[in-house]
Amino acid sequence: MGQKILVTGGAGYIGATAVRLLLKHGHEVTALDNLSQGHREAVPDRARLVLTDLSNREALGTLFRESKFDAVMHFAASALVGESMQLPEKYFRNNVTNSLNLLECCAANKVSRFVFSSTAATFGDPQTSLIDENSPKNPLNPYGESKLQVEAMLHWFQKIHGVRYAVLRFFNVAGAWDGHGEHHDPESHLIPIVLKVAQGKRESVSVFGSDYPTPDGTCVRDYVHIYDLAVAHLLVLDALKERDALAYNLGNGNGFSVREVIEASRKVTGRPIPTVESPRRPGDPPVLVASSAKISKELGWKPRYDKLEEIIQTAWDWHQKYPNGYEGKKE
Ligand code: UDP
């Protein structure tokens, strides 16, 4: 049966994709967004869009009292490692304080299921080839720290107020699905930047650091497809009917270096992609690769897109079809 779900950050890259998948599964969805990063055009017509900021406790209180949500998926956040090393205050306010506002509403209104977007950045620099859920968490940047602090709050809100939760630690989300793709202004993520270079919209891509202790000296990341990520959200939503607290890492278990991503993008696009060697970006750990064995074993999650070129292909198709991203895009 359809449930009433609140999706914060519902106009963002990942949030809007989840909104679409929830709608396809018959749920009644409210997307909440302040449009600081999100795009109105990304929200499917059938969802209700509420434009407010999570700092507005009064508006949140009214929304919760009137809407009687069954569950919350909390995507809204500031999510840039580099920026967090310059503006930690923005990360603690937007990610920690605003999540607390939302959790208080859940507790007060007896919303007992909460799915939280956490991140690989909570782990810092673990010295293992595959990061599992028990790997030590020592964030190297305020972004990862802010998400870890929310994980800690969730633990206590569950114990004391009965708000059940699932923490999903995303590795590097990429790709496009059903009209949803990555469009940030300004763009800072590797794959969309590389594709903009392929389109001739940027001259080159900077490679941030080539002296890391990795095979080719550039950072290694685990790229997970947006659709597979959205599917994991539906799985945990269901699992929380029986479980109090869940935490899963979401990745493909394969690491690709910055250079490998660029090379794969050259293959997919058939275009030259000039690079410029640049200094390291502060806050970047050398290697982040997930073990997603736990969610596979417990909930049967199996990525549909597990090859890097395939993931990049979906993103490339989207960039070709919507050269201006969501600007002026119709459903
Ligand atoms: N990166 C890069 N050039 C860019 C953007 C990113 O070399 O223009 C690197 C970045 O340092 C990191 C990796 O690519 O090692 C992925 O970065 P992204 O910002 O896409 O995601 P993050 O890992 O920060 O979540």
Short mmCIF file of C-alpha atoms and ligand atoms in Angstrom, two decimals:
data_model
loop_
_atom_site.label_atom_id
_atom_site.label_comp_id
_atom_site.label_asym_id
_atom_site.label_seq_id
_atom_site.Cartn_x
_atom_site.Cartn_y
_atom_site.Cartn_z
CA MET A 1 0.00 0.00 0.00
CA GLY A 2 1.20 3.50 -0.76
CA GLN A 3 2.75 5.39 2.12
CA LYS A 4 3.12 9.11 2.77
CA ILE A 5 6.79 9.91 2.43
CA LEU A 6 8.63 13.17 2.97
CA VAL A 7 11.77 13.50 0.86
CA THR A 8 14.01 16.38 1.92
CA GLY A 9 16.29 17.58 -0.84
CA GLY A 10 13.62 16.22 -3.16
CA ALA A 11 14.63 18.60 -5.95
CA GLY A 12 18.27 17.54 -5.81
CA TYR A 13 20.16 15.01 -7.90
CA ILE A 14 19.69 12.03 -5.61
CA GLY A 15 16.52 13.14 -3.82
CA ALA A 16 14.51 13.74 -7.01
CA THR A 17 15.52 10.33 -8.34
CA ALA A 18 14.24 8.74 -5.15
CA VAL A 19 11.01 10.75 -5.48
CA ARG A 20 10.47 9.32 -8.95
CA LEU A 21 11.10 5.74 -7.86
CA LEU A 22 8.80 6.13 -4.83
CA LEU A 23 6.03 7.45 -7.08
CA LYS A 24 6.49 4.50 -9.43
CA HIS A 25 5.95 2.26 -6.42
CA GLY A 26 2.66 3.94 -5.57
CA HIS A 27 3.74 6.14 -2.68
CA GLU A 28 2.43 9.63 -1.98
CA VAL A 29 5.45 11.89 -1.99
CA THR A 30 6.16 15.34 -0.62
CA ALA A 31 9.45 16.80 -1.81
CA LEU A 32 10.89 19.49 0.44
CA ASP A 33 13.65 21.71 -0.91
CA ASN A 34 15.03 25.23 -0.54
CA LEU A 35 16.29 25.13 -4.16
CA SER A 36 19.76 26.18 -3.03
CA GLN A 37 21.12 23.28 -5.10
CA GLY A 38 18.02 21.58 -6.39
CA HIS A 39 15.92 22.35 -9.44
CA ARG A 40 12.16 22.77 -9.48
CA GLU A 41 12.14 21.02 -12.89
CA ALA A 42 13.69 17.91 -11.33
CA VAL A 43 10.63 17.24 -9.18
CA PRO A 44 8.15 14.93 -10.90
CA ASP A 45 4.71 16.51 -11.46
CA ARG A 46 2.95 13.96 -9.31
CA ALA A 47 4.90 14.89 -6.19
CA ARG A 48 3.93 17.78 -3.95
CA LEU A 49 6.76 20.32 -3.74
CA VAL A 50 7.17 22.30 -0.53
CA LEU A 51 9.67 25.15 -0.75
CA THR A 52 11.16 25.76 2.63
CA ASP A 53 14.40 25.49 4.52
CA LEU A 54 15.01 22.98 7.28
CA SER A 55 16.09 25.84 9.52
CA ASN A 56 12.47 27.04 9.51
CA ARG A 57 11.20 25.08 12.50
CA GLU A 58 7.80 26.69 12.44
CA ALA A 59 7.14 25.74 8.81
CA LEU A 60 8.44 22.24 9.49
CA GLY A 61 6.20 21.84 12.53
CA THR A 62 3.13 22.85 10.53
CA LEU A 63 4.05 20.58 7.64
CA PHE A 64 4.46 17.58 9.92
CA ARG A 65 1.26 18.24 11.89
CA GLU A 66 -0.78 18.58 8.70
CA SER A 67 0.76 15.81 6.64
CA LYS A 68 0.97 12.75 8.88
CA PHE A 69 3.99 11.25 7.15
CA ASP A 70 4.72 7.54 7.47
CA ALA A 71 8.43 8.00 6.82
CA VAL A 72 11.12 10.54 6.01
CA MET A 73 14.01 10.25 3.57
CA HIS A 74 16.52 12.93 4.44
CA PHE A 75 18.76 13.87 1.50
CA ALA A 76 18.95 17.65 1.99
CA ALA A 77 22.49 18.63 2.93
CA SER A 78 25.57 20.53 1.97
CA ALA A 79 27.74 17.85 0.44
CA LEU A 80 31.03 19.19 -0.89
CA VAL A 81 34.24 17.99 0.73
CA GLY A 82 36.30 20.91 -0.59
CA GLU A 83 33.81 23.57 0.50
CA SER A 84 33.51 22.00 3.95
CA MET A 85 37.25 22.57 4.47
CA GLN A 86 36.64 26.30 3.97
CA LEU A 87 33.23 26.75 5.58
CA PRO A 88 32.82 24.19 8.37
CA GLU A 89 30.12 26.37 9.97
CA LYS A 90 27.90 25.90 6.92
CA TYR A 91 28.21 22.11 7.26
CA PHE A 92 27.45 21.94 10.97
CA ARG A 93 24.47 24.28 10.58
CA ASN A 94 22.92 22.79 7.45
CA ASN A 95 23.70 19.18 8.16
CA VAL A 96 23.68 18.83 11.93
CA THR A 97 21.37 21.55 13.27
CA ASN A 98 18.86 21.21 10.46
CA SER A 99 18.78 17.42 10.76
CA LEU A 100 18.05 17.89 14.44
CA ASN A 101 15.08 20.12 13.54
CA LEU A 102 13.77 17.36 11.33
CA LEU A 103 14.32 14.64 13.91
CA GLU A 104 12.50 16.66 16.55
CA CYS A 105 9.49 16.86 14.20
CA CYS A 106 9.63 13.09 13.67
CA ALA A 107 9.69 12.45 17.41
CA ALA A 108 6.89 14.94 18.12
CA ASN A 109 4.66 13.57 15.36
CA LYS A 110 5.41 9.88 15.84
CA VAL A 111 7.03 9.43 12.44
CA SER A 112 8.88 6.25 13.19
CA ARG A 113 10.97 5.56 10.07
CA PHE A 114 13.85 7.76 8.95
CA VAL A 115 16.25 7.06 6.09
CA PHE A 116 19.40 9.13 6.28
CA SER A 117 21.88 9.93 3.50
CA SER A 118 25.27 9.47 5.05
CA THR A 119 28.59 9.24 3.29
CA ALA A 120 31.83 7.38 2.74
CA ALA A 121 33.48 10.53 4.09
CA THR A 122 32.54 9.40 7.63
CA PHE A 123 35.32 6.80 7.36
CA GLY A 124 38.23 9.15 6.78
CA ASP A 125 41.16 7.16 5.50
CA PRO A 126 40.60 3.51 6.44
CA GLN A 127 43.54 1.28 5.65
CA THR A 128 41.47 -1.56 4.18
CA SER A 129 40.85 -2.43 0.55
CA LEU A 130 37.09 -2.70 1.12
CA ILE A 131 35.36 -0.52 3.70
CA ASP A 132 32.67 -2.35 5.60
CA GLU A 133 30.19 -0.92 8.08
CA ASN A 134 32.47 -1.64 11.05
CA SER A 135 35.51 0.13 9.66
CA PRO A 136 36.72 2.93 11.98
CA LYS A 137 35.10 6.29 11.45
CA ASN A 138 37.55 9.16 11.60
CA PRO A 139 36.40 11.83 9.14
CA LEU A 140 39.07 13.93 7.41
CA ASN A 141 36.72 16.81 6.67
CA PRO A 142 33.80 18.70 8.28
CA TYR A 143 31.40 17.23 5.72
CA GLY A 144 32.08 13.66 6.91
CA GLU A 145 32.10 14.82 10.54
CA SER A 146 28.71 16.52 10.19
CA LYS A 147 27.15 13.35 8.78
CA LEU A 148 28.71 11.23 11.52
CA GLN A 149 27.21 13.52 14.15
CA VAL A 150 23.76 12.96 12.67
CA GLU A 151 24.37 9.20 12.78
CA ALA A 152 25.03 9.62 16.51
CA MET A 153 21.80 11.59 16.99
CA LEU A 154 19.83 8.91 15.18
CA HIS A 155 21.08 6.29 17.59
CA TRP A 156 19.65 8.21 20.56
CA PHE A 157 16.43 9.29 18.88
CA GLN A 158 15.72 5.65 18.17
CA LYS A 159 16.46 4.53 21.71
CA ILE A 160 14.62 7.36 23.43
CA HIS A 161 11.87 8.42 20.99
CA GLY A 162 11.44 5.25 18.94
CA VAL A 163 12.38 6.84 15.59
CA ARG A 164 13.65 3.85 13.64
CA TYR A 165 16.40 4.68 11.18
CA ALA A 166 18.49 3.47 8.29
CA VAL A 167 21.86 5.09 7.64
CA LEU A 168 22.96 4.69 4.02
CA ARG A 169 26.56 5.63 3.43
CA PHE A 170 26.84 6.65 -0.22
CA PHE A 171 30.15 6.31 -1.97
CA ASN A 172 30.44 8.30 -5.23
CA VAL A 173 27.00 8.61 -6.76
CA ALA A 174 26.95 8.94 -10.54
CA GLY A 175 24.95 8.31 -13.69
CA ALA A 176 21.45 9.22 -14.82
CA TRP A 177 18.08 7.50 -14.83
CA ASP A 178 14.63 8.27 -16.22
CA GLY A 179 15.33 11.93 -16.95
CA HIS A 180 17.29 12.51 -13.75
CA GLY A 181 20.92 13.52 -13.99
CA GLU A 182 23.59 15.52 -12.25
CA HIS A 183 23.42 19.30 -12.60
CA HIS A 184 25.04 21.51 -10.00
CA ASP A 185 25.83 25.21 -10.30
CA PRO A 186 28.77 25.52 -10.15
CA GLU A 187 29.63 21.90 -10.88
CA SER A 188 32.37 20.40 -8.75
CA HIS A 189 31.98 16.64 -9.21
CA LEU A 190 34.38 14.71 -11.35
CA ILE A 191 32.12 12.89 -13.81
CA PRO A 192 29.85 15.81 -14.83
CA ILE A 193 32.92 18.03 -15.18
CA VAL A 194 34.64 15.48 -17.41
CA LEU A 195 31.50 15.22 -19.54
CA LYS A 196 31.29 19.00 -19.86
CA VAL A 197 34.86 18.95 -21.17
CA ALA A 198 33.82 16.23 -23.64
CA GLN A 199 30.96 18.50 -24.76
CA GLY A 200 33.38 21.36 -25.31
CA LYS A 201 31.79 23.42 -22.53
CA ARG A 202 34.96 23.49 -20.47
CA GLU A 203 38.51 23.45 -21.75
CA SER A 204 39.98 20.84 -19.42
CA VAL A 205 39.54 18.92 -16.21
CA SER A 206 41.88 19.47 -13.29
CA VAL A 207 43.32 16.34 -11.74
CA PHE A 208 43.49 17.14 -8.03
CA GLY A 209 46.73 15.51 -6.91
CA SER A 210 48.85 12.93 -8.70
CA ASP A 211 51.11 12.02 -5.79
CA TYR A 212 48.72 9.93 -3.71
CA PRO A 213 49.81 6.45 -2.57
CA THR A 214 47.67 4.79 -5.27
CA PRO A 215 48.68 2.86 -8.42
CA ASP A 216 48.61 5.91 -10.71
CA GLY A 217 48.96 8.57 -8.01
CA THR A 218 45.37 9.87 -8.29
CA CYS A 219 42.49 9.31 -5.84
CA VAL A 220 40.51 6.11 -6.09
CA ARG A 221 36.72 6.17 -5.60
CA ASP A 222 33.82 3.75 -5.86
CA TYR A 223 31.11 4.93 -8.28
CA VAL A 224 27.56 3.79 -7.61
CA HIS A 225 24.63 4.42 -9.96
CA ILE A 226 21.82 6.75 -8.97
CA TYR A 227 19.15 4.15 -9.79
CA ASP A 228 20.78 1.48 -7.64
CA LEU A 229 21.03 3.96 -4.82
CA ALA A 230 17.33 4.81 -5.07
CA VAL A 231 16.46 1.11 -5.04
CA ALA A 232 18.40 0.68 -1.78
CA HIS A 233 16.19 3.39 -0.26
CA LEU A 234 13.05 1.43 -1.07
CA LEU A 235 14.55 -1.71 0.40
CA VAL A 236 15.40 -0.10 3.73
CA LEU A 237 12.05 1.68 3.89
CA ASP A 238 10.46 -1.73 3.91
CA ALA A 239 13.00 -3.35 6.21
CA LEU A 240 12.37 -0.66 8.85
CA LYS A 241 8.91 -2.08 9.39
CA GLU A 242 10.69 -4.83 11.31
CA ARG A 243 14.06 -3.45 12.26
CA ASP A 244 14.95 -0.59 14.60
CA ALA A 245 18.31 0.48 13.25
CA LEU A 246 20.13 -0.25 10.02
CA ALA A 247 23.40 0.98 8.54
CA TYR A 248 24.73 0.04 5.11
CA ASN A 249 27.54 1.09 2.82
CA LEU A 250 26.50 1.58 -0.79
CA GLY A 251 29.06 1.16 -3.52
CA ASN A 252 30.10 -1.29 -6.20
CA GLY A 253 33.19 -2.69 -4.50
CA ASN A 254 35.42 -1.52 -7.36
CA GLY A 255 37.73 1.44 -7.11
CA PHE A 256 38.59 3.67 -10.06
CA SER A 257 41.21 6.38 -10.06
CA VAL A 258 40.58 9.89 -11.35
CA ARG A 259 42.69 9.02 -14.40
CA GLU A 260 40.69 5.84 -15.00
CA VAL A 261 37.43 7.77 -14.86
CA ILE A 262 38.78 10.21 -17.44
CA GLU A 263 40.02 7.37 -19.66
CA ALA A 264 36.67 5.57 -19.45
CA SER A 265 34.93 8.83 -20.34
CA ARG A 266 37.14 9.23 -23.42
CA LYS A 267 36.01 5.76 -24.53
CA VAL A 268 32.33 6.41 -23.89
CA THR A 269 32.23 9.84 -25.52
CA GLY A 270 34.83 9.32 -28.23
CA ARG A 271 36.10 12.82 -27.45
CA PRO A 272 39.52 13.98 -26.27
CA ILE A 273 39.41 15.16 -22.68
CA PRO A 274 42.37 17.41 -21.86
CA THR A 275 43.61 17.32 -18.27
CA VAL A 276 45.62 19.70 -16.13
CA GLU A 277 47.69 18.39 -13.21
CA SER A 278 46.63 20.38 -10.16
CA PRO A 279 47.36 20.41 -6.42
CA ARG A 280 45.55 18.06 -4.06
CA ARG A 281 42.11 19.14 -2.85
CA PRO A 282 42.27 19.44 0.96
CA GLY A 283 40.20 16.83 2.80
CA ASP A 284 40.44 14.10 0.13
CA PRO A 285 41.40 10.61 1.34
CA PRO A 286 43.43 8.59 -1.20
CA VAL A 287 41.11 5.57 -1.50
CA LEU A 288 37.43 4.98 -0.70
CA VAL A 289 35.95 1.68 -1.87
CA ALA A 290 32.87 0.09 -0.31
CA SER A 291 32.01 -3.38 0.70
CA SER A 292 28.25 -3.58 0.16
CA ALA A 293 28.15 -7.23 1.18
CA LYS A 294 25.92 -6.45 4.16
CA ILE A 295 23.00 -4.91 2.28
CA SER A 296 23.33 -7.56 -0.44
CA LYS A 297 23.16 -10.34 2.11
CA GLU A 298 20.48 -8.87 4.37
CA LEU A 299 18.18 -7.16 1.85
CA GLY A 300 19.17 -8.69 -1.49
CA TRP A 301 20.44 -5.39 -2.97
CA LYS A 302 22.28 -6.02 -6.21
CA PRO A 303 23.45 -3.13 -8.37
CA ARG A 304 22.05 -3.16 -11.90
CA TYR A 305 24.86 -0.87 -13.08
CA ASP A 306 28.16 -2.22 -11.85
CA LYS A 307 30.46 -1.22 -14.69
CA LEU A 308 32.03 2.21 -14.73
CA GLU A 309 31.62 2.71 -18.49
CA GLU A 310 27.96 1.81 -18.28
CA ILE A 311 27.43 4.33 -15.47
CA ILE A 312 29.25 7.03 -17.43
CA GLN A 313 27.24 6.13 -20.55
CA THR A 314 23.94 6.89 -18.77
CA ALA A 315 25.35 10.22 -17.59
CA TRP A 316 26.65 11.04 -21.09
CA ASP A 317 23.27 10.26 -22.67
CA TRP A 318 21.61 12.61 -20.19
CA HIS A 319 24.12 15.40 -20.80
CA GLN A 320 23.63 15.04 -24.54
CA LYS A 321 19.85 15.07 -24.26
CA TYR A 322 19.75 17.97 -21.78
CA PRO A 323 22.75 20.14 -22.60
CA ASN A 324 21.46 22.82 -20.20
CA GLY A 325 20.66 20.34 -17.46
CA TYR A 326 17.34 21.07 -15.79
CA GLU A 327 17.14 24.62 -17.13
CA GLY A 328 13.90 24.78 -19.09
CA LYS A 329 13.50 20.99 -18.86
CA LYS A 330 9.95 19.64 -19.05
CA GLU A 331 8.89 16.26 -17.73
N1 UDP B 1 38.36 15.48 -8.71
C1 UDP B 1 39.31 15.94 -9.60
N2 UDP B 1 38.97 17.00 -10.39
C2 UDP B 1 37.76 17.62 -10.36
C3 UDP B 1 36.79 17.12 -9.45
C4 UDP B 1 37.12 16.05 -8.64
O1 UDP B 1 40.43 15.43 -9.67
O2 UDP B 1 37.54 18.59 -11.09
C5 UDP B 1 38.68 14.33 -7.85
C6 UDP B 1 38.49 14.60 -6.36
O3 UDP B 1 39.65 15.15 -5.81
C7 UDP B 1 38.17 13.19 -5.84
C8 UDP B 1 37.44 12.53 -7.00
O4 UDP B 1 37.79 13.29 -8.16
O5 UDP B 1 39.37 12.49 -5.60
C9 UDP B 1 35.94 12.52 -6.85
O6 UDP B 1 35.54 13.83 -6.50
P1 UDP B 1 34.04 14.31 -6.47
O7 UDP B 1 34.04 15.77 -6.10
O8 UDP B 1 33.36 13.92 -7.74
O9 UDP B 1 33.37 13.44 -5.32
P2 UDP B 1 33.76 13.24 -3.76
O10 UDP B 1 34.77 12.11 -3.73
O11 UDP B 1 34.28 14.52 -3.25
O12 UDP B 1 32.47 12.84 -3.14
#
